[in-house]
Short mmCIF file of C-alpha atoms and ligand atoms in Angstrom, two decimals:
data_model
loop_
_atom_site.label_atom_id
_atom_site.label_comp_id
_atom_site.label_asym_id
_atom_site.label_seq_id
_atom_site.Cartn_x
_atom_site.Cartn_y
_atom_site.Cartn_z
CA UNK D 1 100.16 -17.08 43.35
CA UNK D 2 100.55 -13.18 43.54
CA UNK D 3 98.64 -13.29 40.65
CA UNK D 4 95.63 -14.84 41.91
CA UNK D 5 96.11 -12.57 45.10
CA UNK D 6 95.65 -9.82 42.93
CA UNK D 7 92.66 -11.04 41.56
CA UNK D 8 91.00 -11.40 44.59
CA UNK D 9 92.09 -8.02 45.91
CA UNK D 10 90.10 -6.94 42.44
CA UNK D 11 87.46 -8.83 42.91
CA UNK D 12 86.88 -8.11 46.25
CA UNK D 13 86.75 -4.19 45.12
CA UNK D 14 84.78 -4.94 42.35
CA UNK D 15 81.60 -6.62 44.71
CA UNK D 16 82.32 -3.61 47.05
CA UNK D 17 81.53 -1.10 44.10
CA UNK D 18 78.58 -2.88 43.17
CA UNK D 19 77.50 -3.19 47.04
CA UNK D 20 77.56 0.17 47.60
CA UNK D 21 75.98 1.08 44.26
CA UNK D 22 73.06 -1.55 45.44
CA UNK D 23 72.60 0.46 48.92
CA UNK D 24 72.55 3.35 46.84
CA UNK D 25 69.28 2.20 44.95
CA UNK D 26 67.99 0.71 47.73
CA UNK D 27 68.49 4.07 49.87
CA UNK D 28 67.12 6.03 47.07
CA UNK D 29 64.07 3.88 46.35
CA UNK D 30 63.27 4.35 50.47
CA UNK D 31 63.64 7.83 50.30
CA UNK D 32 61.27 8.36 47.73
CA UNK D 33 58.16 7.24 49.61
CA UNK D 34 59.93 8.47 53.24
CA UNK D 35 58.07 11.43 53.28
CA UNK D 36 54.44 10.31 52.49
CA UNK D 37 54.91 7.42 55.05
CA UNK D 38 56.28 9.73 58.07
CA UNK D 39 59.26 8.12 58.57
CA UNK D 40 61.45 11.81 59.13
CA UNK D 41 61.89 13.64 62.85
CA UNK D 42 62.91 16.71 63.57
CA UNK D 43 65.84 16.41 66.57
CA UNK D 44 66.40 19.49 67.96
CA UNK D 45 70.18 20.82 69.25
CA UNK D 46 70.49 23.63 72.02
CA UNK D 47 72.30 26.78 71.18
CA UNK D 48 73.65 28.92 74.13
CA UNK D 49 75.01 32.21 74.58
CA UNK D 50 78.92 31.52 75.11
CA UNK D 51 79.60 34.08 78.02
CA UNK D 52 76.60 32.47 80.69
CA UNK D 53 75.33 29.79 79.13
CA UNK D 54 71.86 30.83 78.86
CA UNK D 55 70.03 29.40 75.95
CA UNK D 56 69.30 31.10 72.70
CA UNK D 57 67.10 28.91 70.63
CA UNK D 58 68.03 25.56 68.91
CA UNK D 59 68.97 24.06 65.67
CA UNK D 60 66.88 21.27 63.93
CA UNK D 61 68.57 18.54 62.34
CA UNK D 62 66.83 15.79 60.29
CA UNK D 63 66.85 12.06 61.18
CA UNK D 64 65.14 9.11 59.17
CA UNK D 65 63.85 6.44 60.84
CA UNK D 66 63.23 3.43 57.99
CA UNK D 67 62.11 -0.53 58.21
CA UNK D 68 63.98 -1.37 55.79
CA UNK D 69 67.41 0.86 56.77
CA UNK D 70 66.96 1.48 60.29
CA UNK D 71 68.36 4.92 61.19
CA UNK D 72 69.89 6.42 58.54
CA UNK D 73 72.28 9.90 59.48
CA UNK D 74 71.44 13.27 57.37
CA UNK D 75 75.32 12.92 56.47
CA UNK D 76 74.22 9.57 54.30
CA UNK D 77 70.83 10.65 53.06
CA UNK D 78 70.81 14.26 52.84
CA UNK D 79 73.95 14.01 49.70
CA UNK D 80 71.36 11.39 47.74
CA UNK D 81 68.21 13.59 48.33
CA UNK D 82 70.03 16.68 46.90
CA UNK D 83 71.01 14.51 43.88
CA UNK D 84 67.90 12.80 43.46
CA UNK D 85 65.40 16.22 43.37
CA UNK D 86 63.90 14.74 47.10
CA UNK D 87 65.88 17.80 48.82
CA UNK D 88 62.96 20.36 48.03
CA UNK D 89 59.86 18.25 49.50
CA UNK D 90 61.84 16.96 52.54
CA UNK D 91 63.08 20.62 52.87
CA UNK D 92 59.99 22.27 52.68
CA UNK D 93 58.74 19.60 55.51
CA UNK D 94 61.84 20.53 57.45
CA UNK D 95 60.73 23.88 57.51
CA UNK D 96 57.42 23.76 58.12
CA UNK D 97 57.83 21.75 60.82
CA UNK D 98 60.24 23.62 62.45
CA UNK D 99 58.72 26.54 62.30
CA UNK D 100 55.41 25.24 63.80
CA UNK D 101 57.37 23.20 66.42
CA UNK D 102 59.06 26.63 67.73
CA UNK D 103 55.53 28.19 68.15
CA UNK D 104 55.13 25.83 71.50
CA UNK D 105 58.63 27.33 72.69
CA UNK D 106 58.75 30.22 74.95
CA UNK D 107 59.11 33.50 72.40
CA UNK D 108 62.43 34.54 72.73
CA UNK D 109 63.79 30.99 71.24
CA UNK D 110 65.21 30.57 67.96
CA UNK D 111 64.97 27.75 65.51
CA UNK D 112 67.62 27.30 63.12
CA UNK D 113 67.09 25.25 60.04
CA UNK D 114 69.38 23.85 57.64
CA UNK D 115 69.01 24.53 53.99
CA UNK D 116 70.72 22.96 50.72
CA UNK D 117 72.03 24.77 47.92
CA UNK D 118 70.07 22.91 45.95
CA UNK D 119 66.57 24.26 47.90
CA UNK D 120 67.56 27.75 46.86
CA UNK D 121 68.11 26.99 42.88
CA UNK D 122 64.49 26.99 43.45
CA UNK D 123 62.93 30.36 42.79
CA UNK D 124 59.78 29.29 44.67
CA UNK D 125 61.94 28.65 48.37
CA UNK D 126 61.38 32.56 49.18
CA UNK D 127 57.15 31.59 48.87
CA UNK D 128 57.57 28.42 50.80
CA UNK D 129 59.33 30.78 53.63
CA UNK D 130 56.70 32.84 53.21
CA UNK D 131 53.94 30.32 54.08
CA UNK D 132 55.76 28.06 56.30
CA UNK D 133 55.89 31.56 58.76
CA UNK D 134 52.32 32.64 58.04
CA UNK D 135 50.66 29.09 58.60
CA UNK D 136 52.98 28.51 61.67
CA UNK D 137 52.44 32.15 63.12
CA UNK D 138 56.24 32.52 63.65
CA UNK D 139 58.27 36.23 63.55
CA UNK D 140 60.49 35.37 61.11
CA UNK D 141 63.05 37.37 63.33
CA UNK D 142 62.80 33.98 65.44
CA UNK D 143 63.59 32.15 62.50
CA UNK D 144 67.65 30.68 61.05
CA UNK D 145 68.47 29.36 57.83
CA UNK D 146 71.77 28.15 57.98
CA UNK D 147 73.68 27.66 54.70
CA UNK D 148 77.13 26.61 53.71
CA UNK D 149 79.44 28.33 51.10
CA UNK D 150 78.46 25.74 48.46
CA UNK D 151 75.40 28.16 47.93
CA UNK D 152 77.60 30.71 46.21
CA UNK D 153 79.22 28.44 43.80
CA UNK D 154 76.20 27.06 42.11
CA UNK D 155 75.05 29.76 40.06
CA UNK D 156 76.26 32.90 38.94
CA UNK D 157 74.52 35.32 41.51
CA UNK D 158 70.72 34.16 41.73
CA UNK D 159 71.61 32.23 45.08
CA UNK D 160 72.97 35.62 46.46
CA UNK D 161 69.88 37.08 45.06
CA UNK D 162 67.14 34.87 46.64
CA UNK D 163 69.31 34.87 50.11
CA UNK D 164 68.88 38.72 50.27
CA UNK D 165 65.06 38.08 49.39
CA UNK D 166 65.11 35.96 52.74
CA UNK D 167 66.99 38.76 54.37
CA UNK D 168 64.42 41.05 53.44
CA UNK D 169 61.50 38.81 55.46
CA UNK D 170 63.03 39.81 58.38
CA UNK D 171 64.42 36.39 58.90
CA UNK D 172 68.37 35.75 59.68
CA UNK D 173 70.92 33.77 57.46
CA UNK D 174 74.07 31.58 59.30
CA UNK D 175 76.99 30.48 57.27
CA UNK D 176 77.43 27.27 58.38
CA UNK D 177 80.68 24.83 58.52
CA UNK D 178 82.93 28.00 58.31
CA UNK D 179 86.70 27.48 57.11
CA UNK D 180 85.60 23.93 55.64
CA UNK D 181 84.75 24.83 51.92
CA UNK D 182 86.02 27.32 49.36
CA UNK D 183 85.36 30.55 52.30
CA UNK D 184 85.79 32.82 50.22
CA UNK D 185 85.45 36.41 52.26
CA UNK D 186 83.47 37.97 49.33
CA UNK D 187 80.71 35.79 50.59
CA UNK D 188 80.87 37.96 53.52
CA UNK D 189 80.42 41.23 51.76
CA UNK D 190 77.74 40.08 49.36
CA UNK D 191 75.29 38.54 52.30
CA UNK D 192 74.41 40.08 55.34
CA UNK D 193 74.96 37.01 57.72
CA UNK D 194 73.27 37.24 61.21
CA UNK D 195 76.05 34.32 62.63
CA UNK D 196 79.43 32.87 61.32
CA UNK D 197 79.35 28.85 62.68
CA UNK D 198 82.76 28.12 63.36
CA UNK D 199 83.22 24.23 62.09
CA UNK D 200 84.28 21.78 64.86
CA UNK D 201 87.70 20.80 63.71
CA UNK D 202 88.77 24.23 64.72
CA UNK D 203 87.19 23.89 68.70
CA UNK D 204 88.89 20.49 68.73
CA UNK D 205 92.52 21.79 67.12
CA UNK D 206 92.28 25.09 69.58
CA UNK D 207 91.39 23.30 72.50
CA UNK D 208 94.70 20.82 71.99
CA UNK D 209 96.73 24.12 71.47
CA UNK D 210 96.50 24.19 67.49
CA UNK D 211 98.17 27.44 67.30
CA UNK D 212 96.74 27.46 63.60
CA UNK D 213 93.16 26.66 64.94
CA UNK D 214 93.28 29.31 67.72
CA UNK D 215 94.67 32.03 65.08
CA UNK D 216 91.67 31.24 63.03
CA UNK D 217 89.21 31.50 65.43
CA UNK D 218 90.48 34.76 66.88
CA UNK D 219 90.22 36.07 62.87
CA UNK D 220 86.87 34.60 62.30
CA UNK D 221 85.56 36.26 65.75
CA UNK D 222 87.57 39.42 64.73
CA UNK D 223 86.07 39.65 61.16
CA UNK D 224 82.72 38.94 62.33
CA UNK D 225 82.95 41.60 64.84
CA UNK D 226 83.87 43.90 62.28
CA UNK D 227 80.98 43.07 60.22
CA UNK D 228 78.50 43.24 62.93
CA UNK D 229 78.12 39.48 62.83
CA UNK D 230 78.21 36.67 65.55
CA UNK D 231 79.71 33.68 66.10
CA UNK D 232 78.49 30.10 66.49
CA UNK D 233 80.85 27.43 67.70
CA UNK D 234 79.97 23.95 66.33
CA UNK D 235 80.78 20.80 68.36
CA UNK D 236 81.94 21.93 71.77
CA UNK D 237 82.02 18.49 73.44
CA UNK D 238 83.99 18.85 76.65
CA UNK D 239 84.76 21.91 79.55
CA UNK D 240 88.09 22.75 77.95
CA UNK D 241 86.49 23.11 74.85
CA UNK D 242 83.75 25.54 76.15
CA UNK D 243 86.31 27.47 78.01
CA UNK D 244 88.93 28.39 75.27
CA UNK D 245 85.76 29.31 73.03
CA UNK D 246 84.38 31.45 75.73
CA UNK D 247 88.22 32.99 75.77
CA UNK D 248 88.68 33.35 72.23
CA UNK D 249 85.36 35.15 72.23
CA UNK D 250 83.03 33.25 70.35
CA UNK D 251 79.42 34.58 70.91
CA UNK D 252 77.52 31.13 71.23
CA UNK D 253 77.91 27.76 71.49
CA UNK D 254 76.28 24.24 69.67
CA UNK D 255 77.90 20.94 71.22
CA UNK D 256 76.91 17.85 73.30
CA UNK D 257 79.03 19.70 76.33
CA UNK D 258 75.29 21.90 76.59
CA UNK D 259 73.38 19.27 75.21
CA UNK D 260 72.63 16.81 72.16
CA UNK D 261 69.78 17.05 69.68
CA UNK D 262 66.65 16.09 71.63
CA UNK D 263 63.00 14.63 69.70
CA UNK D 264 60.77 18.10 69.92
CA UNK D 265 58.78 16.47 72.99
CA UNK D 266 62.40 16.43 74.84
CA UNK D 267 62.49 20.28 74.26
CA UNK D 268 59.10 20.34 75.62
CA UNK D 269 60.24 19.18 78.75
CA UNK D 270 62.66 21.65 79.44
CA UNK D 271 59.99 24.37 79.85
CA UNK D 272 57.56 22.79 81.73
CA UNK D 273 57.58 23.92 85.72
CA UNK D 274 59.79 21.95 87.91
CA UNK D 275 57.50 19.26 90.33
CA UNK D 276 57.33 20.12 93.59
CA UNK D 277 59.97 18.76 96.02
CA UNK D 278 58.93 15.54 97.17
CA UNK D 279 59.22 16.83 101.20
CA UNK D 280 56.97 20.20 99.87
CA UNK D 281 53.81 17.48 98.57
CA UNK D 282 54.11 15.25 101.43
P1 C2E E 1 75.47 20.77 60.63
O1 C2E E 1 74.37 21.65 60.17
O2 C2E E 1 76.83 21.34 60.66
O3 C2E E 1 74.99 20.24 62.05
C1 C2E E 1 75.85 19.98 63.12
C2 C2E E 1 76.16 18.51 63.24
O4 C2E E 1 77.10 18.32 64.30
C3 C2E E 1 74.95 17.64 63.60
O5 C2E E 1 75.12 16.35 63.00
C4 C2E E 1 75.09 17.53 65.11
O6 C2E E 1 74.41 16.40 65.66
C5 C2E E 1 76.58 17.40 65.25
N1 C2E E 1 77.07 17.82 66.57
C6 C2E E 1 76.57 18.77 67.38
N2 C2E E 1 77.27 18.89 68.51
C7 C2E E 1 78.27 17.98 68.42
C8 C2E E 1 79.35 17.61 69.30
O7 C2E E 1 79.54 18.16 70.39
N3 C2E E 1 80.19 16.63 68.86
C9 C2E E 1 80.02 16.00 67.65
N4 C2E E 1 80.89 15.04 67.31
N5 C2E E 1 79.01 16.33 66.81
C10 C2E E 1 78.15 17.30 67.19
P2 C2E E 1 73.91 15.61 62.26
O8 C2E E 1 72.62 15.82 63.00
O9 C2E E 1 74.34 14.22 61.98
O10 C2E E 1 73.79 16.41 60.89
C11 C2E E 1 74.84 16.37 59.96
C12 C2E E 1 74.63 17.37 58.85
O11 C2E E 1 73.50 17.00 58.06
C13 C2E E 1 74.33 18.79 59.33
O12 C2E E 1 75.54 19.43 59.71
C14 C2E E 1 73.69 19.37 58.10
O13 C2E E 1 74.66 19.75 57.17
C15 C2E E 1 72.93 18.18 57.54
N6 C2E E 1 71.50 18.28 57.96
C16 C2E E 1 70.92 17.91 59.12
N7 C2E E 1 69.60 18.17 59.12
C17 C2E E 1 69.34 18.74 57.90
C18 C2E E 1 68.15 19.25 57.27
O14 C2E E 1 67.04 19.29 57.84
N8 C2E E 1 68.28 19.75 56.00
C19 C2E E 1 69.49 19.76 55.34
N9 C2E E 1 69.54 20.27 54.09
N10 C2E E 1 70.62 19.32 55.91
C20 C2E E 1 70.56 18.81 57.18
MG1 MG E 2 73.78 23.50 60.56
MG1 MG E 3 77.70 23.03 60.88
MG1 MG E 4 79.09 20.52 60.28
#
């Protein structure tokens, strides 16, 4: 009887494994023919500056919109396109669009833009930089790749190489997720990061009192002081959030507490005049 419970409980794994592998191809198969049918969107996340809330430009994040899949999250699809070569074309769309989507914002306005390790094994990413600025007529001061740690483990310096090529176009470079990977602080003395982002599981432990996640966030905001480096706060979701960041000294914040990513015609909103009062037009 245990036996055949046993069995079951093998079984039952066993069809998982194979549904998941079948979602997989199915996924993959979509994703192949997502771009060319103009099923991606560019959502676009508020970034304010910590002490007065004022706002400071936003970050893009990627969302897929499929018949077949619905909405798919950049957490599901973005690991498959990096292991399936689609990372560089949906990249280079990511940029592009970006770039050209922050020309309608007023000029001080940032767009930050995530970027896989996988786009910069790519010798070529530096050119498509290049030309996503010049068709799009952005500074590339106004312009934020954001990468994660993972960049520095793929290959034995070109990664470094290409991100002080990017460095060099004037545009600036986040570290992204910091204190989630292998943070290594050599990273920090190799690349000139613009911004440290301080992952969200440290604003949730310090606002609970985490002594550990407070300590770390004062030495990340210390270090990047030091450095001549600012801070980004990921995830601040609530007021007691906002206020220990502001208090541990975090330069900016990212969260739903300022606002969640918004389609690009949202954004647009946000700049256009207020309407009269009602009691001024009548
Ligand atoms: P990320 O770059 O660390 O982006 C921040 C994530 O935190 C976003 O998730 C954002 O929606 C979410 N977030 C922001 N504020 C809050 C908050 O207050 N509370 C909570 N719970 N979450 C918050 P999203 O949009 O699902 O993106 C997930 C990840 O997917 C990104 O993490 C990034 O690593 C990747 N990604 C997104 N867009 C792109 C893209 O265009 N290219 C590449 N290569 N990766 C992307
Ligand atoms: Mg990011
Ligand atoms: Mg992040
Ligand atoms: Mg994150």
């Amino acid at each position: 009887k245990s036996k055949d419970k046993g069995g079951n409980v093998v079984a039952a794994y066993v069809a998982s494994l194979h549904a998941q592998a079948e979602e997989r191809r199915v996924m993959e198969q979509e994703l192949r023919g997502a771009l060319d049918r103009g099923e991606f969107e560019l959502y676009y996340q508020p970034v304010v500056t910590a002490a007065d809330g004022t706002l400071n430009g936003f970050e893009a994040l990627i969302r897929w919109h499929n018949k077949t899949l619905g909405n798919v999250s950049p957490g599901r699809f973005i690991p498959l396109a990096e292991d399936s070569r689609l990372i560089s074309p949906i990249g280079e769309w990511v940029l592009r669009t970006a770039c050209h989507e922050a020309m309608k914002w007023p000029s001080n306005l940032k767009v930050a833009v995530n970027v896989s390790a996988e786009q910069l094994t790519d010798p070529a990413f530096a050119s498509v930089v290049v030309s996503a600025l010049a068709q799009s007529g952005l500074t590339p001061q106004r312009l934020e790749i954001e990468v994660t740690e993972s960049v520095f483990l793929r290959d034995g310096g070109g990664a470094a190489q290409l991100l002080d090529q990017l460095i060099g176009l004037g545009i600036r470079l986040s570290l992204d997720d910091f204190g989630t990977g292998y943070s290594s602080l050599g990273y920090l003395r190799k690349t000139q990061f613009s911004t440290i982002k301080v992952d969200r599981s440290f604003v949730v432990g310090a606002a609970k009192g985490s002594i550990e996640s407070i300590a770390i966030i004062r030495a990340v905001v210390a270090l990047a002081d030091s450095l001549g480096m600012s801070t980004t706060a990921e995830g601040a979701e609530t007021e007691i959030e906002v206020d220990t960041l502001r208090s541990l000294g975090c330069s900016n914040i990212q969260g739903y507490y300022y606002g969640r990513p918004m389609p690009a015609s949202d954004v647009m909103m946000l700049f256009r005049p207020p309407e009269p009062a009602a009691s001024a037009a009548a």
